[in-house]
Each structure stands twice: as structure tokens, then as C-alpha cells.
Amino acid sequence: MCGIQVLITQTGDGADTEKYNEIWANLTATNSRRGPDAHNEISVNVGPARIKLGAHVLHLRGPHTQAQPLVAPTTGDILCWNGEVFGGLDIGNRNDGIELLNELQRQKTHDPRTYIQRTMSKIEGPYAFVYVDREQKHVWYARDYLGRRSLLTKTMDSGAMLVSSVADTADESTAWTEVAAQKIYCVDLNARTLDGGILEYSWQYEAGGLEIGAEDEHLVLPFGRVDQTVDDIGPISDVASSVQLSDLAEFPDICKWQPYIDQLKSELTQAVKSRVDSIPPNGTHARCGVLFSGGVDCMVLAAILTTVLPRDEPIELFNVAFENPRQTKLQSLDSVYDVPDRKTGRLGWNELERIDPHREWRFIECDVPYSQVIEHKSHVQQLLVPSCTVMDMSIGIALWFASRGHGTRVTATSRTEYMGQSRVLLLGMGADEQLGGYSRHRSAWDKSGPHALAREIALDVERIATRNLGRDDRVVSDNAKEARFPFLAANVVAFLSQTPIAYKMDMRYARGVGEKLLLRLLARQLGLVQACVLAKRAIQFGARTAKMESSQTRGQDFL
């Protein structure tokens, strides 16, 4: 993983040098938290532009830490790579950034016009990058097609352009914006102004069986649109509503669902395995953890993770809870940290120990006093930029403290202070959008039936790239941890997109069963009897970060 920062100015533009230096120093301080293992900077003149590039590396691939920016020895092209190649290139135990740069150079010799598009079309995994083509005088930059890594841009009043993984808020003359994930951008340095010379290349769904290259300036997504086909379904009585489904053991028509359950298990296992196999050894320490509420999403990820990790490796389960002064006044609690996610987290931990008693499950209670929220709130708020709502803060501060991993390790007989060791964290983002986990999905069903539900699911999947994954990356990575999202692996998205709506969810069942029904049936098959029927609860409510000061604030209000 890497923190990226780039400054592009016109050669000879020295009028704002002091301001540029201040912004650069601020970006260096913030990005260095993302990548504490190595840092380097390069400044080059390319045509009429002066380009300064900095990169901060968190070592997660290959046998040795590889400093960035990377420079091609023959062409002098420069790559800043904040990503993970999980498919599309044969990486082995080598550094994926170097292998990607080599592939870009190979493709460039064959077709210098479309080599960026051709190469990135093959890559499976989350990324953000900046690439300087010195010969063609181009600067390319992008996030992956689902937006799983942060990348921001800003054009200053002077015309200078900034690109960074995180924002600097010292200069507020112009605003930072999130790079749209549906496109790859190219700055033509030969243009009279930097912002006037930005070319855009859009990701496309494959149409009519066209191979990559048939429209060689377009990028082809590795999955199709959501199948909105709705088969005829019967009334509620036809789903045996009288049957007790407290643990899904008596679920009717399980035989019809079984092929989809087995395929989801296979796709998720492949996604988890590809996301943990390449993590460098960490001695006796944990290599991988899970942000853990005890809900069905993280429970399934943990249950699959234990099947792919070596038996002697511990797995960390980070469970966060907040002292919420408003809730404390309203309720009588044994502990201020006795929040909903703590209760389900403990149940989930016990269930994981039951299905795999030979694994060392490290359950870490990350308790956050209100005084610490006040202390770190302004820092988290800066990380959120350009996101800026009350809901962004409620979610962001929960993710920041959970990924920090400071807490108490709990066992059956002891409680000891603990500092998280994992540099890679698995998160369940993407499950709700694809499997009908949000309340708006049930509302669409209740109001207008299955066709409306299908449209809502399709819309949510289309919007994944434009929503909050960049925000979440900025918050988690600030703790020198990398978030990985198995539900958003290309193979998982492809499978779920082509699976009929009726075999992913069934809102005829009650809340806690009908939503994400396919995932719940998989959880039940994995032995997660309690987790498979837990209703969804958003992190800000489960960990109690919402409405800490006032019940009158709304999620969409600006900070």
C-alpha cells in the first residue's frame, strides 16, 4: 500500500513556491501515516511542466520493502502505485508495483496509444495510481473501477494541480475532489493549461461480445450489469411463513438454493484466499484481522478466513464500542461499552471458537472513551475530506478507532491490554448493496414489489464506485493498515450480478431472514447458527457513534 502525492506546475512558476512547499510538507506528514516503511520523492521536468512526486510505502507484497516512486530504466516513465494486483498478472512472490510497471512498458512498445487502457483492463484488485509518460508528456491517474482506494485532486488558483491520497486542508482557496472511479484520466502536458488538457477514458460493460481492443480506447469491466429478471413468485403463504426459521435449519426449498450457496462459498473463498496469501510473514504475530461486529457479513468472512490461513496463525477480531454520553443518560447499562455490536461480537466470537476450536481467535475489545473521541475528532474530520457530513463522521470515527486496534484482548480467563498486529483487515463492504441488506431494499419491495426491488439493487451496485469506499480507505489507512473487501472482488461481483434476484434475497421473509438470504444460508452451512439470522445494524448504531451530543442532528447535515 502507498500514500501518493503529486504536484504539477508550469516550469518557471516560482511565484507560489512558499505556498507549494507548505502544502507539500502537510501532504507528506499525512501520507506518511499511510506508508511508514519507505518514503521517496522525485522531481522531473516534462515538456513545459515541473512534476514532483512523493510516495510512502506500507510493505505488503514481495520479500523486501520496495521504495517508490518506481522509475522504468529504459524510458524514465514513473509509477506511483497504491494498489494490490490479485489477478490479471502473474505476480508470485514478487512486488506487484514493479511487475505492473514492467507490463506497462511491454504494452507500450506494442501500442503506445492504448497501453494504459489495455494493461489496466487486465488488473483485478483495488488501486489508485499516477503514471508519468515522459516521452508522450502525459500524466495518467485513476482509481479502480469500484473506487476501493482513495485519490483526490485539486487545481489551485495559480493553475497548479495536486493529486494525493489524502487532502491538505491548510489551503482552502480551492476544494479537493474525489477522482471519479468510472474513468481513467490523462493530463496532456502539451496543453496550454493543466485542467484544460485532461482527457477521460470511461469503463464500459462488455457489449455484444466485443473483446478488449474492439473499441480500444474504452475499458471493459470484468462483470456485467445486475440481472433484474424476476421470476413469478407466490404469495407469502407459499414461503411457509408458519415454519420457525430461527436458525434457518428448516428453510424450505433448500435444494433449489444449494447450487447458489455452493458457488457463493467458492467465489468468496477464492476472494479471501487471494487477499491473504500474499501478505508477508509476520513472525508469530497475526497477519490478518477482521473488523468485527458479529454480523453475518464479517462472520462469514472470518469463517472462510480460518479455512485458508495456516493453522498456526492467529486471527484478530477487532470489536469497537464507544462511550456515548447521550445514550448513557438515557439507559441503565452494566458498562458504557455494553453496546449492541459488543453483544453480538461476543456471541460471534464464541460461535467461531465452536466451529474451529483449534484456531487462535483473538477477540479485541476496542473501548473508546468520549474524551478520546473529542481528542481525535478534528484529525478524523481532516481524513474524511472531501466527505463532510455527520454520517461520514459517525462511520469514519468508528472505522478509525477499530482499525487502530488499541484495546483489551479477552479470553475465557483473562483481560490484557493489546495492540493490534495485523496490517491487513478484511471488511464486509459491498454485501449490503449486492444482497439486499439496506432498509431501502425492503421498502422498495413493500411499496412496489419484486421489480422495484430489482431496480433498487441494480442502482445500488452501479453506485458502489461513487459512494464511500475512498473515505473508508483514507480513515483505515491512516493507521498504517490496509482494508480489503472480499465482497467486492471481481469474481464475487460477477457471480452476484448474474444471479437472479430471487436467489439472493426474499423479502417475503421477516427482517433478519429475507435480506441477504443467500449469505445467511451460506452462514448456516458454515455452522454460524446464531449469526445467520441477525438483522443488519449500521456501524454507527451498533458501536454507538451516532448522535453522541444531540438527538437533533441528522446524518446528512454538514459538519
Coordinates of C-alpha atoms in Angstrom, one line a residue:
M1 CA 0.0 0.0 0.0
C2 CA 1.1 3.5 -0.6
G3 CA 0.3 7.1 0.1
I4 CA 0.6 9.2 -3.1
Q5 CA 1.2 12.9 -3.6
V6 CA 1.9 14.7 -6.8
L7 CA 2.4 18.4 -7.6
I8 CA 2.3 19.6 -11.3
T9 CA 3.3 23.2 -12.0
Q10 CA 4.3 25.1 -15.1
T11 CA 8.1 25.3 -15.5
G12 CA 9.3 28.6 -14.1
D13 CA 6.3 29.1 -11.9
G14 CA 8.1 30.3 -8.8
A15 CA 5.6 32.9 -7.6
D16 CA 3.9 30.5 -5.2
T17 CA 6.9 28.4 -4.2
E18 CA 6.4 29.1 -0.5
K19 CA 2.7 28.0 -0.6
Y20 CA 3.6 24.9 -2.6
N21 CA 6.3 23.9 -0.1
E22 CA 3.8 24.3 2.8
I23 CA 1.2 22.2 1.1
W24 CA 3.8 19.6 0.1
A25 CA 5.0 19.4 3.7
N26 CA 1.4 18.9 5.0
L27 CA 0.7 16.2 2.5
T28 CA 4.0 14.5 3.4
A29 CA 3.1 14.4 7.1
T30 CA -0.4 13.0 6.4
N31 CA 0.5 10.5 3.7
S32 CA 3.5 9.2 5.7
R33 CA 1.0 7.7 8.2
R34 CA -0.4 5.5 5.4
G35 CA 3.1 4.2 4.5
P36 CA 5.7 4.3 7.3
D37 CA 8.1 1.8 5.8
A38 CA 9.7 3.8 3.0
H39 CA 9.4 7.3 1.5
N40 CA 11.0 8.9 -1.5
E41 CA 10.5 11.9 -3.8
I42 CA 11.3 12.6 -7.4
S43 CA 11.2 15.9 -9.3
V44 CA 11.3 16.0 -13.1
N45 CA 10.7 18.4 -16.0
V46 CA 8.4 17.0 -18.6
G47 CA 7.8 19.4 -21.5
P48 CA 6.5 22.7 -20.1
A49 CA 5.7 21.2 -16.7
R50 CA 7.5 20.6 -13.5
I51 CA 6.3 17.4 -11.7
K52 CA 7.1 16.5 -8.1
L53 CA 6.1 13.0 -7.0
G54 CA 6.2 11.5 -3.5
A55 CA 5.3 8.0 -2.3
H56 CA 5.0 6.5 1.2
V57 CA 5.1 2.7 1.3
L58 CA 3.4 0.1 3.6
H59 CA 5.2 -3.1 2.8
L60 CA 2.6 -5.8 1.9
R61 CA 3.9 -7.5 -1.2
G62 CA 7.2 -9.2 -2.1
P63 CA 10.1 -10.3 0.1
H64 CA 11.5 -6.9 0.7
T65 CA 10.2 -3.3 1.1
Q66 CA 10.2 -1.6 -2.3
A67 CA 10.5 2.2 -2.2
Q68 CA 8.5 4.3 -4.6
P69 CA 8.1 6.2 -7.0
L70 CA 9.2 3.5 -9.4
V71 CA 11.2 4.5 -12.5
A72 CA 11.4 2.5 -15.7
P73 CA 15.1 2.2 -16.6
T74 CA 14.7 2.5 -20.4
T75 CA 12.0 5.2 -20.8
G76 CA 12.3 7.1 -17.5
D77 CA 8.5 6.7 -17.0
I78 CA 7.4 7.0 -13.4
L79 CA 4.8 5.0 -11.4
C80 CA 3.3 5.7 -8.0
W81 CA 1.2 2.6 -7.2
N82 CA -1.2 2.3 -4.3
G83 CA -2.8 -1.0 -5.0
E84 CA -2.9 -4.8 -5.0
V85 CA -2.8 -7.0 -8.1
F86 CA -4.8 -10.0 -7.1
G87 CA -5.3 -11.2 -10.7
G88 CA -4.5 -10.4 -14.3
L89 CA -0.7 -10.6 -13.9
D90 CA 1.5 -13.4 -12.7
I91 CA 3.0 -11.8 -9.6
G92 CA 4.1 -14.8 -7.5
N93 CA 6.2 -13.6 -4.5
R94 CA 7.4 -10.5 -6.4
N95 CA 6.4 -6.9 -5.9
D96 CA 3.3 -6.1 -7.8
G97 CA 4.2 -2.5 -8.4
I98 CA 7.4 -3.5 -10.3
E99 CA 5.6 -6.2 -12.2
L100 CA 2.9 -3.7 -13.2
L101 CA 5.5 -1.2 -14.4
N102 CA 7.2 -3.9 -16.4
E103 CA 3.9 -4.8 -18.0
L104 CA 3.1 -1.2 -18.9
Q105 CA 6.5 -0.9 -20.6
R106 CA 5.9 -4.1 -22.6
Q107 CA 2.4 -3.0 -23.7
K108 CA 3.8 0.5 -24.6
T109 CA 6.2 -1.0 -27.1
H110 CA 3.3 -2.7 -28.9
D111 CA 0.7 0.1 -28.8
P112 CA 1.8 3.4 -27.3
R113 CA -1.7 4.9 -27.8
T114 CA -3.8 2.5 -25.7
Y115 CA -1.2 0.6 -23.5
I116 CA -2.6 2.1 -20.3
Q117 CA -6.2 1.1 -21.0
R118 CA -5.1 -2.4 -22.2
T119 CA -3.0 -3.0 -19.1
M120 CA -5.4 -1.7 -16.5
S121 CA -8.3 -3.7 -18.1
K122 CA -6.4 -6.9 -17.0
I123 CA -5.8 -5.9 -13.4
E124 CA -8.1 -7.4 -10.7
G125 CA -7.7 -5.7 -7.4
P126 CA -8.1 -2.3 -5.7
Y127 CA -5.8 0.5 -6.7
A128 CA -5.0 4.2 -7.2
F129 CA -2.1 5.2 -9.3
V130 CA -0.2 8.1 -11.0
Y131 CA 1.9 7.3 -14.1
V132 CA 4.1 9.8 -15.9
D133 CA 4.8 9.0 -19.6
R134 CA 7.8 11.3 -20.2
E135 CA 8.0 10.6 -23.9
Q136 CA 4.4 11.5 -24.7
K137 CA 4.3 14.2 -22.0
H138 CA 1.3 12.6 -20.3
V139 CA 0.3 12.1 -16.7
W140 CA -2.2 9.4 -16.1
Y141 CA -4.1 8.9 -12.9
A142 CA -7.1 6.8 -11.7
R143 CA -8.8 4.8 -9.0
D144 CA -10.0 1.2 -9.7
Y145 CA -13.5 0.8 -11.2
L146 CA -15.1 0.2 -7.8
G147 CA -13.3 3.1 -6.1
R148 CA -11.7 1.0 -3.3
R149 CA -8.7 3.3 -2.9
S150 CA -8.7 7.0 -2.3
L151 CA -7.3 9.5 -4.8
L152 CA -8.1 13.2 -4.6
T153 CA -7.3 16.1 -7.0
K154 CA -7.2 19.9 -6.6
T155 CA -6.5 22.7 -9.0
M156 CA -5.1 25.8 -7.3
D157 CA -5.8 29.4 -8.3
S158 CA -2.3 29.5 -9.9
G159 CA -3.2 26.7 -12.2
A160 CA -1.0 24.2 -10.4
M161 CA -2.5 20.7 -10.0
L162 CA -2.3 18.4 -6.9
V163 CA -3.1 14.7 -6.7
S164 CA -3.0 13.0 -3.4
S165 CA -4.3 10.0 -1.4
V166 CA -5.4 12.4 1.3
A167 CA -6.2 16.1 1.5
D168 CA -4.4 19.0 2.9
T169 CA -6.8 21.5 4.5
A170 CA -4.4 24.3 5.2
D171 CA -5.1 26.0 1.8
E172 CA -8.9 26.4 1.4
S173 CA -8.8 28.7 -1.7
T174 CA -10.0 25.7 -3.8
A175 CA -11.6 22.4 -2.9
W176 CA -10.3 18.9 -3.1
T177 CA -12.5 16.5 -5.1
E178 CA -12.5 12.7 -5.3
V179 CA -11.3 11.2 -8.5
A180 CA -14.3 9.5 -10.2
A181 CA -13.7 5.8 -10.2
Q182 CA -15.5 5.2 -13.5
K183 CA -12.8 6.7 -15.6
I184 CA -9.0 6.9 -16.2
Y185 CA -7.7 10.4 -16.6
C186 CA -4.8 11.7 -18.7
V187 CA -3.2 15.1 -18.3
D188 CA -1.8 16.3 -21.6
L189 CA 1.2 18.5 -20.5
N190 CA 1.3 20.0 -24.0
A191 CA -2.0 21.8 -23.4
R192 CA -1.9 25.5 -22.5
T193 CA -3.4 24.8 -19.1
L194 CA -3.3 21.7 -17.0
D195 CA -7.0 21.4 -16.3
G196 CA -7.8 22.2 -19.9
G197 CA -5.7 19.3 -21.1
I198 CA -7.4 16.4 -19.2
L199 CA -8.6 13.5 -21.3
E200 CA -11.0 11.0 -19.9
Y201 CA -11.5 7.3 -20.8
S202 CA -14.5 5.5 -19.4
W203 CA -15.1 2.0 -18.1
Q204 CA -17.7 0.2 -20.1
Y205 CA -19.7 -3.0 -19.7
E206 CA -18.9 -5.6 -22.4
A207 CA -21.4 -5.2 -25.2
G208 CA -22.2 -7.7 -27.9
G209 CA -19.3 -10.0 -27.1
L210 CA -16.7 -7.4 -28.1
E211 CA -13.2 -8.2 -27.0
I212 CA -11.0 -5.7 -25.3
G213 CA -9.5 -3.7 -28.2
A214 CA -12.6 -3.7 -30.4
E215 CA -13.1 -0.1 -29.0
D216 CA -9.5 0.2 -28.0
E217 CA -9.8 3.4 -26.0
H218 CA -12.5 2.0 -23.7
L219 CA -12.0 -0.1 -20.7
V220 CA -14.1 -3.2 -20.2
L221 CA -15.4 -4.1 -16.8
P222 CA -14.9 -7.7 -15.6
F223 CA -18.5 -8.2 -14.6
G224 CA -21.9 -7.5 -16.2
R225 CA -24.9 -5.5 -15.1
V226 CA -27.1 -6.8 -12.4
D227 CA -29.6 -9.4 -13.7
Q228 CA -33.0 -7.8 -13.0
T229 CA -35.0 -10.8 -14.1
V230 CA -37.8 -11.5 -11.7
D231 CA -39.5 -14.9 -11.9
D232 CA -43.1 -15.4 -10.8
I233 CA -43.3 -15.8 -7.1
G234 CA -46.2 -16.8 -5.0
P235 CA -47.9 -15.1 -2.0
I236 CA -46.3 -15.0 1.4
S237 CA -48.1 -18.2 2.4
D238 CA -46.1 -20.1 -0.2
V239 CA -42.9 -19.5 1.7
A240 CA -44.1 -21.5 4.6
S241 CA -44.3 -18.4 6.9
S242 CA -45.6 -20.6 9.7
V243 CA -42.3 -22.5 9.8
Q244 CA -40.0 -21.4 12.6
L245 CA -36.8 -20.0 10.8
S246 CA -35.0 -19.0 14.0
D247 CA -31.8 -20.7 12.7
L248 CA -32.7 -21.4 9.0
A249 CA -32.5 -25.1 9.8
E250 CA -36.0 -25.7 8.3
F251 CA -35.6 -23.5 5.3
P252 CA -37.9 -24.7 2.6
D253 CA -36.7 -25.4 -1.0
I254 CA -33.1 -25.5 0.2
C255 CA -32.3 -27.8 -2.8
K256 CA -33.1 -25.0 -5.2
W257 CA -30.8 -22.7 -3.4
Q258 CA -27.9 -25.1 -2.9
P259 CA -26.0 -24.5 -6.2
Y260 CA -26.0 -20.8 -5.5
I261 CA -24.9 -21.3 -1.9
D262 CA -22.0 -23.6 -3.0
Q263 CA -21.0 -21.1 -5.7
L264 CA -21.0 -18.2 -3.4
K265 CA -18.8 -20.1 -1.0
S266 CA -16.4 -20.9 -3.8
E267 CA -16.2 -17.4 -5.0
L268 CA -15.8 -15.9 -1.6
T269 CA -13.1 -18.4 -0.7
Q270 CA -11.2 -17.5 -3.8
A271 CA -11.5 -13.8 -3.0
V272 CA -10.4 -14.2 0.6
K273 CA -7.5 -16.5 -0.3
S274 CA -6.1 -14.2 -3.0
R275 CA -6.3 -11.3 -0.5
V276 CA -4.3 -13.0 2.3
D277 CA -1.9 -15.4 0.6
S278 CA 0.5 -12.6 -0.5
I279 CA 0.7 -10.9 2.9
P280 CA 4.4 -11.2 4.1
P281 CA 5.2 -13.3 7.1
N282 CA 4.9 -11.5 10.4
G283 CA 6.8 -13.9 12.7
T284 CA 4.5 -15.2 15.4
H285 CA 2.2 -12.1 15.0
A286 CA -1.1 -12.1 13.3
R287 CA -1.0 -11.2 9.6
C288 CA -4.7 -10.6 9.0
G289 CA -7.7 -9.4 11.1
V290 CA -11.4 -8.7 10.7
L291 CA -13.3 -5.6 11.7
F292 CA -15.8 -7.5 13.7
S293 CA -19.3 -6.7 14.8
G294 CA -20.6 -10.3 14.9
G295 CA -22.9 -9.6 12.0
V296 CA -23.4 -12.1 9.2
D297 CA -21.0 -10.3 6.7
C298 CA -17.9 -10.3 9.0
M299 CA -18.8 -13.7 10.4
V300 CA -18.8 -15.3 7.0
L301 CA -15.5 -13.7 6.2
A302 CA -14.0 -14.9 9.4
A303 CA -15.3 -18.4 8.9
I304 CA -13.8 -18.6 5.4
L305 CA -10.6 -16.9 6.5
T306 CA -9.9 -19.7 9.0
T307 CA -10.1 -22.3 6.2
V308 CA -7.4 -20.6 4.1
L309 CA -4.9 -19.4 6.7
P310 CA -2.2 -21.8 8.0
R311 CA -3.3 -23.4 11.2
D312 CA -0.7 -21.9 13.5
E313 CA -1.7 -18.3 12.6
P314 CA -3.9 -16.2 14.9
I315 CA -6.8 -14.2 13.6
E316 CA -7.6 -10.9 15.2
L317 CA -11.2 -9.8 15.6
F318 CA -11.5 -6.1 16.3
N319 CA -14.7 -5.1 18.1
V320 CA -15.2 -1.4 18.7
A321 CA -17.5 0.3 21.2
F322 CA -17.9 3.9 22.2
E323 CA -18.9 5.7 25.3
N324 CA -21.9 7.7 24.1
P325 CA -22.8 10.3 26.8
R326 CA -26.3 10.8 25.5
Q327 CA -27.1 7.1 25.5
T328 CA -25.6 6.7 29.0
K329 CA -28.0 9.3 30.3
L330 CA -31.0 7.5 28.7
Q331 CA -30.2 3.9 29.6
S332 CA -29.0 2.0 32.6
L333 CA -26.1 -0.2 31.5
D334 CA -23.7 -2.5 33.3
S335 CA -21.0 -0.9 31.2
V336 CA -20.9 2.2 29.0
Y337 CA -19.4 -0.1 26.4
D338 CA -22.2 -2.7 26.5
V339 CA -23.4 -1.6 23.1
P340 CA -25.2 -3.7 20.5
D341 CA -22.1 -4.6 18.5
R342 CA -20.3 -5.7 21.6
K343 CA -23.0 -8.1 22.5
T344 CA -23.2 -9.7 19.0
G345 CA -19.4 -9.5 18.7
R346 CA -19.0 -11.7 21.8
L347 CA -21.6 -14.1 20.6
G348 CA -19.9 -14.3 17.2
W349 CA -16.5 -14.9 18.7
N350 CA -17.9 -17.8 20.7
E351 CA -19.5 -19.2 17.6
L352 CA -16.3 -19.0 15.7
E353 CA -14.5 -20.8 18.5
R354 CA -17.1 -23.5 18.4
I355 CA -16.8 -24.1 14.6
D356 CA -13.0 -24.0 14.7
P357 CA -11.7 -24.6 18.3
H358 CA -8.1 -25.2 17.1
R359 CA -7.7 -21.7 15.7
E360 CA -6.4 -18.9 18.0
W361 CA -9.1 -16.4 17.8
R362 CA -8.0 -13.1 19.3
F363 CA -11.1 -11.1 20.4
I364 CA -10.1 -7.5 21.0
E365 CA -12.4 -5.1 22.7
C366 CA -11.6 -1.6 21.4
D367 CA -13.3 0.6 24.0
V368 CA -13.3 4.3 23.2
P369 CA -14.0 6.9 25.9
Y370 CA -15.8 10.0 24.9
S371 CA -12.7 12.1 25.8
Q372 CA -10.7 10.2 23.1
V373 CA -13.4 11.0 20.5
I374 CA -13.1 14.7 21.3
E375 CA -9.3 14.4 21.2
H376 CA -9.1 12.8 17.7
K377 CA -12.2 14.2 16.1
S378 CA -10.5 17.0 14.2
H379 CA -7.9 14.6 12.9
V380 CA -10.6 12.2 11.6
Q381 CA -12.5 15.1 10.1
Q382 CA -9.5 16.1 8.0
L383 CA -9.2 12.5 6.8
L384 CA -12.8 12.5 5.7
V385 CA -12.3 15.4 3.2
P386 CA -14.0 15.9 0.8
S387 CA -16.7 13.9 2.7
C388 CA -18.2 16.2 5.2
T389 CA -21.5 15.0 6.8
V390 CA -22.5 14.0 10.2
M391 CA -22.9 10.4 9.0
D392 CA -19.4 10.5 7.4
M393 CA -18.0 11.4 10.9
S394 CA -20.1 8.7 12.7
I395 CA -18.9 6.0 10.4
G396 CA -15.4 7.4 9.9
I397 CA -14.6 7.7 13.6
A398 CA -15.8 4.1 14.2
L399 CA -13.6 2.7 11.4
W400 CA -10.6 4.8 12.6
F401 CA -10.7 3.5 16.2
A402 CA -11.5 0.0 15.2
S403 CA -8.6 -0.2 12.6
R404 CA -6.2 1.4 15.1
G405 CA -6.6 -1.8 17.1
H406 CA -5.8 -0.5 20.6
G407 CA -7.8 -2.4 23.2
T408 CA -8.2 -5.3 25.5
R409 CA -7.7 -8.9 24.5
V410 CA -10.3 -11.0 26.1
T411 CA -10.0 -14.8 26.8
A412 CA -12.2 -17.1 28.9
T413 CA -9.9 -16.4 31.9
S414 CA -8.2 -13.0 31.4
R415 CA -8.2 -9.5 30.1
T416 CA -4.9 -8.0 28.9
E417 CA -4.0 -4.7 27.2
Y418 CA -3.4 -5.3 23.5
M419 CA -2.1 -3.6 20.4
G420 CA -3.3 -5.0 17.0
Q421 CA -0.6 -6.7 14.9
S422 CA -2.4 -7.2 11.6
R423 CA -1.6 -4.9 8.7
V424 CA -4.4 -6.3 6.6
L425 CA -8.0 -6.0 7.7
L426 CA -11.0 -7.7 6.0
L427 CA -14.2 -5.6 5.8
G428 CA -17.6 -6.6 4.7
M429 CA -18.4 -3.6 2.5
G430 CA -20.3 -4.5 -0.7
A431 CA -22.5 -7.2 0.8
D432 CA -25.5 -5.0 1.6
E433 CA -25.6 -3.4 -1.9
Q434 CA -25.5 -6.7 -3.7
L435 CA -27.6 -8.8 -1.5
G436 CA -30.3 -6.5 -0.3
G437 CA -29.1 -5.6 3.1
Y438 CA -30.4 -2.0 3.4
S439 CA -33.8 -0.9 4.7
R440 CA -34.5 0.8 1.4
H441 CA -34.4 -2.5 -0.3
R442 CA -37.2 -3.8 1.9
S443 CA -39.1 -0.6 1.4
A444 CA -38.9 -0.9 -2.4
W445 CA -40.3 -4.4 -2.0
D446 CA -43.0 -3.3 0.4
K447 CA -44.1 -0.4 -1.8
S448 CA -43.8 -1.8 -5.3
G449 CA -42.9 -5.5 -5.3
P450 CA -40.0 -7.5 -6.8
H451 CA -39.4 -5.4 -9.9
A452 CA -38.9 -2.3 -7.8
L453 CA -36.5 -4.3 -5.6
A454 CA -34.5 -5.5 -8.6
R455 CA -34.2 -1.9 -9.9
E456 CA -33.0 -0.7 -6.5
I457 CA -30.4 -3.4 -6.2
A458 CA -29.1 -2.6 -9.7
L459 CA -28.9 1.1 -8.9
D460 CA -27.0 0.4 -5.6
V461 CA -24.5 -1.8 -7.4
E462 CA -24.0 0.9 -10.1
R463 CA -23.4 3.4 -7.3
I464 CA -20.7 1.5 -5.4
A465 CA -18.0 3.3 -7.2
T466 CA -19.4 6.7 -6.3
R467 CA -20.1 6.2 -2.7
N468 CA -17.8 5.9 0.4
L469 CA -15.0 3.4 -0.2
G470 CA -12.5 6.2 -0.8
R471 CA -13.5 7.8 2.5
D472 CA -13.1 4.4 4.3
D473 CA -9.7 3.9 2.7
R474 CA -8.5 7.2 4.0
V475 CA -9.6 6.5 7.5
V476 CA -8.4 2.9 7.8
S477 CA -5.0 3.6 6.0
D478 CA -4.2 6.4 8.4
N479 CA -3.4 3.7 11.0
A480 CA -0.9 2.0 8.6
K481 CA -3.5 -0.7 7.9
E482 CA -4.9 -1.8 4.6
A483 CA -8.6 -2.5 4.1
R484 CA -9.5 -5.4 1.8
F485 CA -13.1 -6.1 0.6
P486 CA -13.7 -9.7 -0.5
F487 CA -17.4 -9.0 -1.3
L488 CA -16.1 -6.6 -3.9
A489 CA -13.7 -8.9 -5.6
A490 CA -14.4 -9.0 -9.4
N491 CA -15.3 -12.7 -9.3
V492 CA -17.8 -12.2 -6.5
V493 CA -19.4 -9.2 -8.1
A494 CA -19.6 -11.1 -11.4
F495 CA -21.3 -14.1 -9.8
L496 CA -23.8 -12.0 -7.8
S497 CA -24.6 -9.8 -10.8
Q498 CA -25.6 -12.7 -12.9
T499 CA -27.5 -14.5 -10.0
P500 CA -31.3 -13.9 -10.2
I501 CA -32.7 -11.6 -7.6
A502 CA -34.9 -14.3 -6.2
Y503 CA -31.8 -16.4 -5.2
K504 CA -30.1 -13.5 -3.4
M505 CA -32.9 -12.2 -1.2
D506 CA -36.5 -12.9 -0.4
M507 CA -38.4 -10.0 1.3
R508 CA -41.4 -12.2 1.9
Y509 CA -39.5 -13.4 5.0
A510 CA -39.2 -11.3 8.1
R511 CA -36.4 -8.9 8.8
G512 CA -33.2 -10.8 9.8
V513 CA -34.0 -13.6 7.3
G514 CA -35.2 -12.2 3.9
E515 CA -32.4 -9.7 3.5
K516 CA -29.1 -11.2 2.2
L517 CA -30.8 -14.6 2.3
L518 CA -28.2 -16.3 0.1
L519 CA -25.4 -15.1 2.5
R520 CA -27.4 -16.2 5.5
L521 CA -27.9 -19.7 4.1
L522 CA -24.1 -19.9 3.5
A523 CA -23.6 -18.8 7.1
R524 CA -25.9 -21.5 8.3
Q525 CA -24.0 -24.1 6.1
L526 CA -20.7 -22.9 7.7
G527 CA -22.2 -23.6 11.1
L528 CA -22.9 -20.0 12.1
V529 CA -26.3 -20.7 13.6
Q530 CA -26.8 -17.5 15.6
A531 CA -25.2 -15.1 13.1
C532 CA -27.2 -16.3 10.2
V533 CA -30.4 -14.7 11.5
L534 CA -29.1 -11.4 12.9
A535 CA -30.7 -8.3 11.4
K536 CA -28.4 -5.7 9.8
R537 CA -27.3 -2.9 12.1
A538 CA -25.2 0.0 10.7
I539 CA -21.8 0.5 12.5
Q540 CA -22.7 4.0 13.8
F541 CA -25.7 2.5 15.7
G542 CA -24.1 -0.8 16.6
A543 CA -20.9 0.9 18.1
R544 CA -22.9 3.9 19.3
T545 CA -21.1 6.7 17.4
A546 CA -24.3 8.3 16.2
K547 CA -25.9 11.2 17.9
M548 CA -23.3 11.5 20.7
E549 CA -24.1 15.1 21.6
S550 CA -27.6 15.7 20.3
S551 CA -30.6 13.7 19.1
Q552 CA -31.4 16.5 16.7
T553 CA -28.6 16.1 14.3
R554 CA -29.3 14.3 11.0
G555 CA -26.9 12.1 9.1
Q556 CA -27.0 14.4 6.0
D557 CA -26.2 17.5 8.0
F558 CA -22.8 19.1 7.2
L559 CA -20.1 19.1 9.9

